[in-house]
N, CA, C and O of each residue as an XYZ file, in Angstrom:
872
protein
N      90.400     80.095     91.807
C      89.857     80.396     93.165
C      91.026     80.565     94.197
O      91.985     79.795     94.254
N      90.846     81.645     94.998
C      91.821     82.016     95.932
C      91.819     80.954     97.080
O      90.782     80.714     97.698
N      92.967     80.342     97.347
C      93.006     79.347     98.407
C      94.096     79.582     99.480
O      94.136     78.932    100.525
N      94.973     80.550     99.153
C      96.044     80.763    100.100
C      96.743     82.161    100.061
O      96.611     82.885     99.074
N      97.477     82.527    101.129
C      98.173     83.744    101.151
C      99.541     83.521    101.690
O      99.702     82.810    102.682
N     100.523     84.092    101.086
C     101.928     83.989    101.547
C     102.421     85.330    101.995
O     102.531     86.271    101.208
N     102.726     85.408    103.314
C     103.054     86.653    103.953
C     104.551     86.880    104.122
O     105.272     85.941    104.459
N     105.032     88.086    103.901
C     106.267     88.511    104.555
C     106.107     88.715    105.991
O     104.957     88.803    106.422
N     107.129     88.806    106.821
C     107.033     88.908    108.239
C     107.449     90.366    108.739
O     106.631     91.161    109.203
N     108.760     90.619    108.597
C     109.292     91.860    109.137
C     108.765     93.019    108.350
O     108.860     93.051    107.123
N     108.211     93.971    109.055
C     107.612     95.247    108.524
C     106.345     95.001    107.897
O     105.734     95.947    107.399
N     105.858     93.773    107.864
C     104.464     93.504    107.393
C     103.615     92.994    108.511
O     102.426     93.312    108.555
N     104.175     92.187    109.457
C     103.351     91.795    110.659
C     103.930     92.357    111.936
O     103.223     92.626    112.907
N     105.232     92.524    111.905
C     105.854     93.147    113.154
C     106.850     94.133    112.677
O     107.249     94.160    111.513
N     107.257     94.978    113.650
C     108.258     96.081    113.286
C     109.226     96.230    114.489
O     108.992     95.697    115.574
N     110.283     96.955    114.249
C     111.372     97.051    115.244
C     111.579     98.571    115.472
O     112.125     99.313    114.654
N     111.096     98.942    116.643
C     111.148    100.357    117.012
C     112.528    100.888    117.126
O     113.316    100.379    117.923
N     112.866    101.911    116.351
C     114.196    102.537    116.309
C     115.251    101.797    115.534
O     116.427    102.148    115.621
N     114.883    100.801    114.789
C     115.843     99.948    114.011
C     116.471    100.791    112.898
O     115.789    101.504    112.163
N     117.789    100.680    112.807
C     118.488    101.282    111.637
C     119.489    100.211    111.134
O     120.324     99.744    111.909
N     119.412     99.831    109.872
C     120.149     98.687    109.350
C     121.641     98.953    109.485
O     122.372     98.047    109.885
N     122.129    100.150    109.173
C     123.572    100.389    109.218
C     124.018    100.396    110.688
O     125.076     99.860    111.017
N     123.250    100.975    111.530
C     123.592    101.006    112.944
C     123.697     99.591    113.490
O     124.624     99.247    114.223
N     122.691     98.766    113.099
C     122.680     97.325    113.554
C     123.919     96.653    113.109
O     124.505     95.923    113.909
N     124.384     96.826    111.900
C     125.576     96.170    111.373
C     126.698     96.647    112.045
O     127.505     95.824    112.477
N     126.899     97.922    112.217
C     128.134     98.504    112.822
C     128.325     98.145    114.275
O     129.425     97.912    114.775
N     127.106     98.116    114.952
C     127.157     97.884    116.395
C     127.156     96.393    116.836
O     127.781     95.979    117.812
N     126.383     95.627    116.007
C     126.175     94.205    116.401
C     126.987     93.240    115.480
O     127.620     92.331    116.016
N     127.002     93.377    114.238
C     127.564     92.347    113.322
C     129.047     92.556    113.177
O     129.851     91.659    113.430
N     129.392     93.744    112.770
C     130.793     94.034    112.414
C     131.770     93.607    113.517
O     132.751     92.930    113.209
N     131.540     93.984    114.832
C     132.459     93.463    115.834
C     132.597     91.998    115.966
O     133.673     91.496    116.288
N     131.527     91.291    115.723
C     131.592     89.790    115.805
C     132.363     89.265    114.640
O     133.144     88.327    114.805
N     132.170     89.874    113.351
C     132.975     89.442    112.248
C     134.412     89.686    112.472
O     135.244     88.858    112.101
N     134.759     90.838    113.090
C     136.206     91.129    113.386
C     136.920     90.216    114.309
O     138.139     90.052    114.248
N     136.066     89.558    115.257
C     136.578     88.522    116.098
C     137.082     87.260    115.347
O     137.942     86.508    115.805
N     136.457     87.098    114.136
C     136.776     86.034    113.269
C     137.698     86.437    112.170
O     137.869     85.690    111.207
N     138.325     87.637    112.278
C     139.317     88.087    111.326
C     138.694     88.571    110.008
O     139.383     88.601    108.989
N     137.465     88.932    110.006
C     136.768     89.359    108.827
C     136.559     90.841    108.857
O     135.885     91.316    109.771
N     137.064     91.593    107.958
C     136.935     93.074    107.926
C     136.017     93.435    106.665
O     136.496     93.602    105.543
N     134.816     93.528    106.921
C     133.806     93.696    105.822
C     133.077     95.099    106.078
O     132.459     95.282    107.127
N     133.164     96.023    105.147
C     132.557     97.299    105.307
C     131.113     97.169    104.994
O     130.690     96.262    104.277
N     130.293     98.150    105.575
C     128.869     98.059    105.513
C     128.299     98.040    104.098
O     127.372     97.269    103.848
N     128.803     98.855    103.144
C     128.296     98.915    101.839
C     128.446     97.617    101.089
O     127.576     97.260    100.294
N     129.591     96.862    101.334
C     129.719     95.580    100.676
C     128.729     94.600    101.215
O     128.081     93.834    100.502
N     128.649     94.671    102.552
C     127.695     93.746    103.231
C     126.228     94.028    102.688
O     125.487     93.095    102.380
N     125.887     95.216    102.597
C     124.505     95.657    102.150
C     124.300     95.072    100.761
O     123.208     94.590    100.461
N     125.296     95.098     99.922
C     125.134     94.611     98.563
C     124.864     93.099     98.517
O     124.130     92.627     97.650
N     125.482     92.312     99.488
C     125.267     90.954     99.527
C     123.858     90.632    100.058
O     123.316     89.556     99.804
N     123.292     91.570    100.786
C     121.894     91.423    101.299
C     120.892     91.735    100.280
O     119.865     91.062    100.193
N     121.147     92.756     99.477
C     120.171     93.126     98.489
C     120.224     92.371     97.218
O     119.329     92.505     96.384
N     121.313     91.523     97.016
C     121.442     90.778     95.859
C     122.266     91.355     94.766
O     122.445     90.778     93.693
N     122.781     92.562     95.089
C     123.765     93.152     94.132
C     124.992     92.303     93.951
O     125.591     92.259     92.877
N     125.368     91.610     95.051
C     126.456     90.650     95.047
C     125.917     89.406     95.548
O     125.016     89.442     96.385
N     126.400     88.251     95.099
C     126.004     86.995     95.585
C     126.316     86.807     97.051
O     127.249     87.452     97.530
N     125.672     86.043     97.745
C     125.986     85.819     99.191
C     127.253     85.045     99.414
O     127.857     85.041    100.487
N     127.638     84.360     98.290
C     128.924     83.638     98.382
C     130.062     84.536     98.237
O     131.195     84.087     98.407
N     129.865     85.821     97.926
C     130.960     86.792     97.722
C     131.919     86.899     99.010
O     133.103     87.226     98.939
N     131.281     86.598    100.120
C     132.090     86.729    101.441
C     133.174     85.726    101.526
O     134.042     85.854    102.390
N     133.189     84.649    100.621
C     134.224     83.621    100.781
C     135.612     84.201    100.471
O     136.617     83.571    100.801
N     135.698     85.457     99.806
C     136.960     86.007     99.499
C     137.606     86.526    100.809
O     138.777     86.906    100.820
N     136.834     86.536    101.894
C     137.383     86.922    103.147
C     137.863     85.724    104.023
O     138.195     85.845    105.203
N     137.863     84.585    103.339
C     138.463     83.341    104.073
C     137.459     82.576    104.927
O     137.841     81.832    105.831
N     136.191     82.760    104.639
C     135.185     82.040    105.448
C     134.204     81.348    104.505
O     133.840     81.952    103.495
N     133.756     80.132    104.765
C     132.715     79.500    104.050
C     131.477     80.395    104.103
O     131.145     80.880    105.185
N     130.794     80.634    103.017
C     129.692     81.561    103.020
C     128.557     81.029    103.884
O     127.923     81.843    104.556
N     128.253     79.773    103.926
C     127.189     79.294    104.749
C     127.526     79.574    106.204
O     126.652     80.006    106.956
N     128.794     79.335    106.635
C     129.089     79.567    108.042
C     129.083     81.138    108.368
O     128.765     81.535    109.489
N     129.436     81.979    107.376
C     129.362     83.420    107.543
C     127.891     83.778    107.834
O     127.643     84.526    108.780
N     126.891     83.271    107.054
C     125.573     83.711    107.303
C     124.922     83.130    108.427
O     123.941     83.694    108.911
N     125.380     82.017    108.915
C     124.928     81.416    110.152
C     125.474     82.296    111.315
O     124.794     82.526    112.315
N     126.670     82.751    111.147
C     127.231     83.670    112.189
C     126.386     85.018    112.351
O     126.043     85.493    113.434
N     126.114     85.542    111.112
C     125.330     86.785    111.139
C     123.987     86.542    111.725
O     123.471     87.381    112.464
N     123.390     85.401    111.413
C     122.059     85.052    112.010
C     122.033     84.877    113.421
O     121.069     85.272    114.076
N     123.120     84.255    113.998
C     123.240     84.135    115.409
C     123.263     85.526    116.134
O     122.635     85.742    117.171
N     124.028     86.425    115.508
C     124.101     87.808    116.035
C     122.668     88.445    115.980
O     122.216     89.103    116.917
N     122.006     88.210    114.848
C     120.625     88.766    114.664
C     119.680     88.281    115.701
O     118.851     89.025    116.225
N     119.824     86.964    116.004
C     118.853     86.402    117.040
C     119.189     87.099    118.378
O     118.267     87.472    119.103
N     120.395     87.274    118.703
C     120.745     87.994    119.910
C     120.182     89.335    119.973
O     119.617     89.754    120.983
N     120.335     90.053    118.841
C     119.738     91.387    118.676
C     118.264     91.378    118.913
O     117.736     92.215    119.645
N     117.588     90.430    118.296
C     116.123     90.408    118.416
C     115.749     90.133    119.860
O     114.821     90.775    120.353
N     116.394     89.235    120.566
C     116.197     88.997    121.964
C     116.339     90.206    122.843
O     115.542     90.450    123.748
N     117.370     90.951    122.552
C     117.599     92.189    123.287
C     116.553     93.303    122.967
O     116.128     94.050    123.849
N     116.185     93.375    121.746
C     115.081     94.328    121.354
C     113.711     93.894    122.016
O     112.892     94.719    122.420
N     113.546     92.591    122.087
C     112.285     92.079    122.684
C     112.328     92.416    124.228
O     111.299     92.779    124.799
N     113.478     92.296    124.868
C     113.515     92.593    126.333
C     113.253     94.060    126.581
O     112.702     94.403    127.627
N     113.619     94.936    125.676
C     113.333     96.355    125.756
C     111.847     96.754    125.290
O     111.428     97.908    125.387
N     111.140     95.757    124.807
C     109.778     96.060    124.402
C     109.794     96.791    123.033
O     108.852     97.520    122.724
N     110.797     96.613    122.258
C     110.951     97.443    121.025
C     110.672     96.574    119.738
O     110.923     97.050    118.631
N     110.186     95.380    119.866
C     109.618     94.618    118.790
C     108.127     94.619    118.995
O     107.609     94.148    120.007
N     107.466     95.151    118.023
C     105.891     95.311    118.166
C     105.175     94.728    117.016
O     105.656     94.800    115.885
N     104.014     94.139    117.260
C     103.117     93.758    116.180
C     102.425     94.981    115.724
O     102.206     95.945    116.458
N     102.064     94.893    114.385
C     101.138     95.995    113.912
C      99.806     95.722    114.495
O      99.451     94.566    114.724
N      99.006     96.816    114.759
C      97.744     96.612    115.518
C      96.753     95.726    114.713
O      95.812     95.194    115.302
N      96.946     95.553    113.358
C      95.961     94.887    112.612
C      96.296     93.388    112.417
O      95.644     92.725    111.610
N      97.325     92.829    113.160
C      97.669     91.417    112.919
C      96.491     90.521    113.388
O      96.404     89.363    112.979
N      95.654     91.014    114.182
C      94.496     90.135    114.638
C      93.657     89.823    113.450
O      92.834     88.913    113.559
N      93.772     90.495    112.288
C      93.028     90.156    111.103
C      93.494     88.774    110.547
O      92.810     88.196    109.702
N      94.585     88.278    110.990
C      95.100     86.935    110.560
C      93.995     85.886    110.926
O      93.720     84.937    110.192
N      93.414     86.129    112.071
C      92.292     85.107    112.457
C      91.135     85.167    111.541
O      90.522     84.133    111.277
N      90.767     86.395    111.001
C      89.738     86.507    110.045
C      90.052     85.786    108.712
O      89.195     85.202    108.048
N      91.334     85.880    108.391
C      91.739     85.207    107.170
C      91.742     83.717    107.287
O      91.406     83.015    106.334
N      92.117     83.219    108.443
C      92.054     81.770    108.700
C      90.557     81.343    108.659
O      90.238     80.281    108.125
N      89.636     82.180    109.229
C      88.223     81.819    109.221
C      87.566     81.764    107.862
O      86.468     81.231    107.700
N      88.251     82.318    106.901
C      87.768     82.266    105.557
C      88.259     80.944    104.905
O      87.965     80.722    103.730
N      88.973     80.085    105.600
C      89.448     78.778    105.118
C      90.570     78.810    104.314
O      90.839     77.819    103.634
N      91.343     79.906    104.285
C      92.558     79.990    103.495
C      93.794     79.331    104.157
O      93.931     79.334    105.380
N      94.644     78.796    103.358
C      96.002     78.425    103.878
C      96.949     79.569    103.866
O      97.052     80.326    102.901
N      97.668     79.682    105.012
C      98.554     80.792    105.270
C     100.017     80.401    105.402
O     100.317     79.467    106.145
N     100.891     81.026    104.759
C     102.367     80.781    104.990
C     103.044     82.047    105.276
O     102.617     83.096    104.794
N     104.145     82.008    106.085
C     105.008     83.182    106.322
C     106.353     82.848    105.816
O     106.913     81.798    106.131
N     106.899     83.768    105.001
C     108.139     83.594    104.363
C     109.104     84.792    104.588
O     108.767     85.922    104.236
N     110.276     84.549    105.160
C     111.159     85.589    105.533
C     112.573     85.425    105.044
O     113.052     84.300    104.898
N     113.280     86.569    104.777
C     114.650     86.434    104.442
C     115.549     86.241    105.758
O     116.743     85.966    105.644
N     114.967     86.386    106.949
C     115.689     86.126    108.206
C     115.810     84.616    108.265
O     115.224     83.876    107.475
N     116.635     84.181    109.288
C     116.760     82.793    109.587
C     115.477     82.210    110.046
O     114.592     82.953    110.471
N     115.319     80.896    109.985
C     114.171     80.173    110.528
C     113.968     80.514    111.937
O     112.843     80.793    112.350
N     115.096     80.505    112.766
C     115.056     80.685    114.148
C     114.621     82.133    114.491
O     113.818     82.355    115.397
N     115.181     83.114    113.733
C     114.809     84.555    114.006
C     113.329     84.750    113.650
O     112.602     85.451    114.353
N     112.890     84.118    112.544
C     111.501     84.280    112.088
C     110.597     83.675    113.074
O     109.629     84.348    113.429
N     110.769     82.524    113.558
C     109.882     81.917    114.545
C     109.969     82.649    115.798
O     108.932     82.724    116.458
N     111.074     83.228    116.263
C     111.210     83.975    117.481
C     110.228     85.114    117.528
O     109.500     85.267    118.509
N     110.194     85.944    116.447
C     109.308     87.066    116.490
C     107.834     86.711    116.342
O     106.976     87.364    116.936
N     107.525     85.647    115.528
C     106.217     85.284    115.521
C     105.706     84.682    116.901
O     104.556     84.873    117.295
N     106.593     83.983    117.566
C     106.179     83.426    118.871
C     106.001     84.412    119.879
O     105.244     84.190    120.824
N     106.687     85.581    119.757
C     106.632     86.650    120.761
C     105.143     87.093    120.881
O     104.703     87.517    121.950
N     104.389     86.988    119.780
C     103.038     87.612    119.736
C     102.010     86.481    119.392
O     100.892     86.739    118.947
N     102.455     85.234    119.622
C     101.559     84.119    119.377
C     100.962     84.112    117.937
O      99.792     83.800    117.717
N     101.805     84.459    117.026
C     101.360     84.562    115.597
C     101.569     83.272    114.826
O     100.886     82.998    113.839
N     102.505     82.504    115.285
C     102.881     81.278    114.458
C     101.740     80.417    114.203
O     101.610     79.893    113.097
N     100.822     80.211    115.228
C      99.710     79.321    115.100
C      98.815     79.677    113.948
O      98.096     78.800    113.469
N      98.806     80.932    113.454
C      97.951     81.268    112.347
C      98.428     80.588    110.935
O      97.702     80.464    109.948
N      99.715     80.197    111.030
C     100.271     79.827    109.725
C     100.451     78.229    109.604
O     100.856     77.523    110.527
N     100.102     77.788    108.374
C     100.332     76.430    108.088
C     101.781     76.067    107.979
O     102.130     74.907    108.202
N     102.678     77.031    107.634
C     104.072     76.813    107.548
C     104.824     78.119    107.643
O     104.270     79.166    107.306
N     106.034     78.096    108.078
C     106.873     79.275    108.229
C     108.232     78.894    107.592
O     108.803     77.856    107.927
N     108.706     79.677    106.741
C     110.035     79.482    106.129
C     110.937     80.713    106.247
O     110.603     81.819    105.824
N     112.064     80.457    106.831
C     113.119     81.460    106.830
C     114.058     81.083    105.723
O     113.808     80.173    104.932
N     115.221     81.862    105.691
C     116.139     81.550    104.632
C     116.594     80.138    104.629
O     116.605     79.495    105.679
N     116.968     79.631    103.509
C     117.370     78.207    103.242
C     118.857     78.182    103.081
O     119.366     78.703    102.089
N     119.582     77.602    104.007
C     121.121     77.613    103.936
C     121.605     76.847    102.740
O     122.750     77.022    102.325
N     120.764     75.992    102.162
C     121.220     75.183    100.939
C     121.035     76.094     99.710
O     121.504     75.724     98.634
N     120.388     77.245     99.807
C     120.267     78.141     98.649
C     120.095     79.542     99.165
O     119.006     80.117     99.171
N     121.276     80.088     99.617
C     121.266     81.418    100.282
C     120.921     82.561     99.348
O     120.423     83.600     99.780
N     121.186     82.366     98.076
C     120.694     83.387     97.107
C     119.183     83.215     96.693
O     118.667     83.908     95.816
N     118.547     82.281     97.360
C     117.112     82.024     97.175
C     116.239     83.012     98.007
O     115.012     82.919     97.961
N     116.836     83.919     98.736
C     116.041     84.917     99.552
C     115.373     85.826     98.599
O     115.820     85.979     97.463
N     114.288     86.451     99.037
C     113.642     87.525     98.263
C     114.563     88.621     97.910
O     115.276     89.093     98.796
N     114.622     89.087     96.664
C     113.497     89.044     95.684
C     113.545     87.734     94.769
O     112.703     87.604     93.881
N     114.438     86.851     94.964
C     114.193     85.581     94.326
C     112.845     84.944     94.654
O     112.331     85.109     95.760
N     112.280     84.224     93.704
C     110.953     83.598     94.031
C     111.085     82.224     94.757
O     110.096     81.532     94.994
N     112.331     81.870     95.092
C     112.595     80.496     95.570
C     111.782     80.118     96.760
O     111.138     79.069     96.760
N     111.790     80.973     97.819
C     110.960     80.645     99.060
C     109.535     80.700     98.790
O     108.785     79.915     99.369
N     109.073     81.592     97.929
C     107.631     81.609     97.665
C     107.261     80.282     96.922
O     106.296     79.617     97.299
N     107.987     79.930     95.934
C     107.804     78.654     95.269
C     107.786     77.429     96.217
O     106.964     76.518     96.125
N     108.777     77.500     97.135
C     108.825     76.374     98.144
C     107.615     76.284     98.965
O     107.143     75.189     99.272
N     107.086     77.422     99.340
C     105.832     77.520    100.168
C     104.653     77.010     99.314
O     103.828     76.251     99.825
N     104.549     77.401     98.037
C     103.471     76.966     97.132
C     103.475     75.454     97.121
O     102.433     74.827     97.307
N     104.696     74.832     96.892
C     104.718     73.351     96.750
C     104.309     72.679     98.065
O     103.587     71.682     98.048
N     104.767     73.220     99.217
C     104.396     72.634    100.505
C     102.887     72.723    100.769
O     102.301     71.802    101.338
N     102.286     73.788    100.371
C     100.811     73.975    100.557
C      99.983     73.357     99.486
O      98.753     73.391     99.547
N     100.628     72.790     98.506
C      99.941     72.158     97.297
C      99.056     73.257     96.618
O      97.883     73.038     96.316
N      99.639     74.362     96.412
C      98.868     75.421     95.700
C      99.548     75.732     94.379
O     100.770     75.635     94.264
N      98.772     76.097     93.403
C      99.249     76.661     92.148
C      99.439     78.151     92.362
O      98.881     78.727     93.296
N     100.226     78.773     91.496
C     100.415     80.231     91.623
C      99.074     81.047     91.566
O      98.907     82.023     92.298
N      98.164     80.636     90.714
C      96.926     81.361     90.623
C      95.916     81.047     91.772
O      94.797     81.559     91.782
N      96.332     80.222     92.702
C      95.549     79.929     93.831
C      95.829     80.846     95.037
O      95.090     80.824     96.021
N      96.974     81.707     94.946
C      97.460     82.359     96.146
C      97.922     83.780     95.773
O      98.201     84.081     94.613
N      97.989     84.613     96.771
C      98.503     86.010     96.776
C      99.737     86.028     97.581
O      99.863     85.312     98.574
N     100.725     86.907     97.129
C     101.835     87.268     98.001
C     101.535     88.605     98.661
O     101.115     89.555     98.001
N     101.763     88.673    100.017
C     101.414     89.827    100.779
C     102.727     90.377    101.443
O     103.400     89.641    102.164
N     103.071     91.630    101.201
C     104.258     92.179    101.879
C     104.260     93.696    101.785
O     103.355     94.293    101.200
N     105.254     94.297    102.348
C     105.491     95.681    102.429
C     106.486     96.223    101.430
O     106.470     97.424    101.163
N     107.359     95.394    100.856
C     108.489     95.855    100.061
C     108.568     95.482     98.709
O     107.826     94.610     98.255
N     109.476     96.118     97.971
C     109.583     95.693     96.569
C     110.083     94.334     96.354
O     109.768     93.668     95.368
N     110.934     93.889     97.365
C     111.400     92.466     97.273
C     110.193     91.499     97.353
O     110.199     90.463     96.688
N     109.209     91.810     98.122
C     108.072     90.957     98.300
C     107.290     90.863     96.913
O     106.900     89.789     96.456
N     107.107     92.055     96.311
C     106.465     92.088     95.000
C     107.156     91.318     93.956
O     106.554     90.530     93.227
N     108.537     91.564     93.876
C     109.323     90.886     92.927
C     109.287     89.334     93.121
O     109.162     88.580     92.156
N     109.397     88.901     94.373
C     109.447     87.473     94.654
C     108.058     86.839     94.317
O     108.024     85.731     93.781
N     106.958     87.494     94.609
C     105.677     87.043     94.287
C     105.508     86.948     92.725
O     105.109     85.909     92.198
N     105.805     87.996     92.059
C     105.691     88.036     90.633
C     106.554     86.988     89.987
O     106.108     86.313     89.059
N     107.809     86.826     90.458
C     108.701     85.775     89.922
C     108.159     84.446     90.065
O     108.481     83.574     89.258
N     107.320     84.196     91.073
C     106.722     82.882     91.348
C     105.390     82.759     90.645
O     104.760     81.710     90.779
N     104.880     83.801     89.864
C     103.714     83.686     89.141
C     102.406     84.150     89.848
O     101.304     84.013     89.318
N     102.603     84.744     91.156
C     101.495     85.128     91.994
C     101.048     86.592     91.628
O     101.806     87.377     91.058
N      99.896     86.866     91.958
C      99.430     88.286     92.031
C      99.902     88.773     93.451
O      99.962     87.973     94.384
N     100.225     90.051     93.595
C     100.802     90.533     94.826
C      99.942     91.672     95.445
O      99.235     92.418     94.766
N     100.066     91.737     96.772
C      99.381     92.715     97.514
C     100.439     93.518     98.383
O     101.184     92.947     99.180
N     100.444     94.797     98.180
C     101.443     95.702     98.932
C     100.647     96.240    100.092
O      99.671     96.967     99.906
N     101.069     95.880    101.300
C     100.531     96.520    102.444
C     101.285     97.788    102.672
O     102.488     97.743    102.928
N     100.636     98.912    102.592
C     101.381    100.208    102.572
C     101.668    100.633    104.016
O     100.941    101.422    104.620
N     102.790    100.058    104.550
C     103.221    100.397    105.904
C     104.105    101.652    105.908
O     103.991    102.508    106.786
N     104.963    101.736    104.934
C     105.932    102.935    104.908
C     106.025    103.588    103.568
O     106.936    104.374    103.308
N     105.057    103.257    102.685
C     105.074    103.809    101.437
C     104.580    102.876    100.324
O     104.691    101.663    100.505
N     104.081    103.311     99.265
C     103.504    102.532     98.165
C     104.729    101.929     97.341
O     105.719    102.613     97.083
N     104.599    100.679     96.968
C     105.608     99.982     96.177
C     105.077     99.832     94.743
O     103.955     99.348     94.596
N     105.765    100.191     93.724
C     105.377    100.101     92.330
C     105.249     98.580     92.017
O     106.015     97.749     92.506
N     104.295     98.291     91.226
C     104.266     96.975     90.488
C     103.302     95.972     91.189
O     103.085     94.890     90.644
N     102.755     96.267     92.293
C     101.884     95.320     93.006
C     100.462     95.318     92.220
O     100.071     96.276     91.554
N      99.807     94.210     92.379
C      98.484     94.181     91.774
C      97.361     94.816     92.578
O      96.353     95.298     92.061
N      97.611     94.780     93.878
C      96.610     95.347     94.834
C      97.333     96.053     95.924
O      98.467     95.725     96.274
N      96.649     97.043     96.463
C      97.175     97.865     97.467
C      96.208     97.953     98.659
O      95.039     98.281     98.458
N      96.653     97.674     99.881
C      95.778     97.824    101.145
C      96.623     98.656    102.125
O      97.854     98.661    102.139
N      95.818     99.358    102.942
C      96.369    100.152    104.036
C      96.670     99.363    105.275
O      97.484     99.777    106.100
N      96.024     98.232    105.417
C      96.264     97.418    106.544
C      95.599     95.987    106.297
O      94.915     95.774    105.296
N      95.831     95.076    107.217
C      95.348     93.732    107.049
C      93.854     93.511    107.102
O      93.333     92.526    106.579
N      93.152     94.476    107.764
C      91.749     94.397    107.744
C      91.199     94.727    106.362
O      90.158     94.214    105.950
N      91.908     95.580    105.669
C      91.513     95.939    104.334
C      91.858     94.703    103.403
O      91.202     94.466    102.390
N      92.898     93.957    103.802
C      93.204     92.774    103.096
C      92.084     91.715    103.205
O      91.750     91.064    102.215
N      91.529     91.552    104.369
C      90.392     90.671    104.571
C      89.223     91.012    103.550
O      88.614     90.118    102.962
N      88.956     92.328    103.381
C      87.836     92.715    102.546
C      88.233     92.410    101.103
O      87.400     91.921    100.340
N      89.520     92.693    100.690
C      89.967     92.369     99.431
C      89.774     90.913     99.090
O      89.259     90.573     98.025
N      90.182     90.068     99.985
C      90.047     88.626     99.807
C      88.578     88.205     99.591
O      88.286     87.404     98.703
N      87.681     88.735    100.385
C      86.353     88.514    100.274
C      85.828     88.921     98.908
O      85.036     88.201     98.299
N      86.246     90.018     98.451
C      85.802     90.547     97.056
C      86.313     89.626     95.956
O      85.636     89.414     94.950
N      87.522     89.075     96.154
C      88.140     88.277     95.119
C      87.511     86.906     95.055
O      87.561     86.211     94.040
N      86.927     86.551     96.159
C      86.320     85.184     96.195
C      84.858     85.177     95.733
O      84.258     84.115     95.563
N      84.289     86.384     95.530
C      82.887     86.406     94.973
C      82.867     86.001     93.480
O      81.802     85.965     92.864
């Protein structure tokens, strides 16, 4: 029986108007790293984010990897606050469907590769945090546990006291699908920017997710 949903946050519930990952890195992150004597090119940084390289790889630049990622996350929080001031962080129009999902008696969790503070910041911008029983950002004790690793999804399942077959993973990206599958969940791809291979279900928006959940509970 379906008892819970685990959601991705960025590009599933909210989006960043005009955001470009490389531009963000070159404009916001790289100058701050250089202040700390770290010269890290974008492609190498990108590989540590995607999991092609471990996040501890950055220690070869003479900085503890946990401190490195905390530095990046502080920059990211400043960037999000700047974007919010410009009105360029926006919720998808269908996030009001979260209330419908809560009304079905489901437990809801939000799981993000961003830091806890960054994740809570964007949810609080639009009063979305109250819909969730728990919110998890990246875990500094296991930085390689970000999606597509199943670590954060499994952590949410334990906290919600759910088995894998009690829940669905809901997200927009291949990393969400892989993380959900790795944790033993069936997965729902919300087709925000394109269809992701390998999901069990596909919905065009969260209202369609509500109908899917109702069908699965029959």
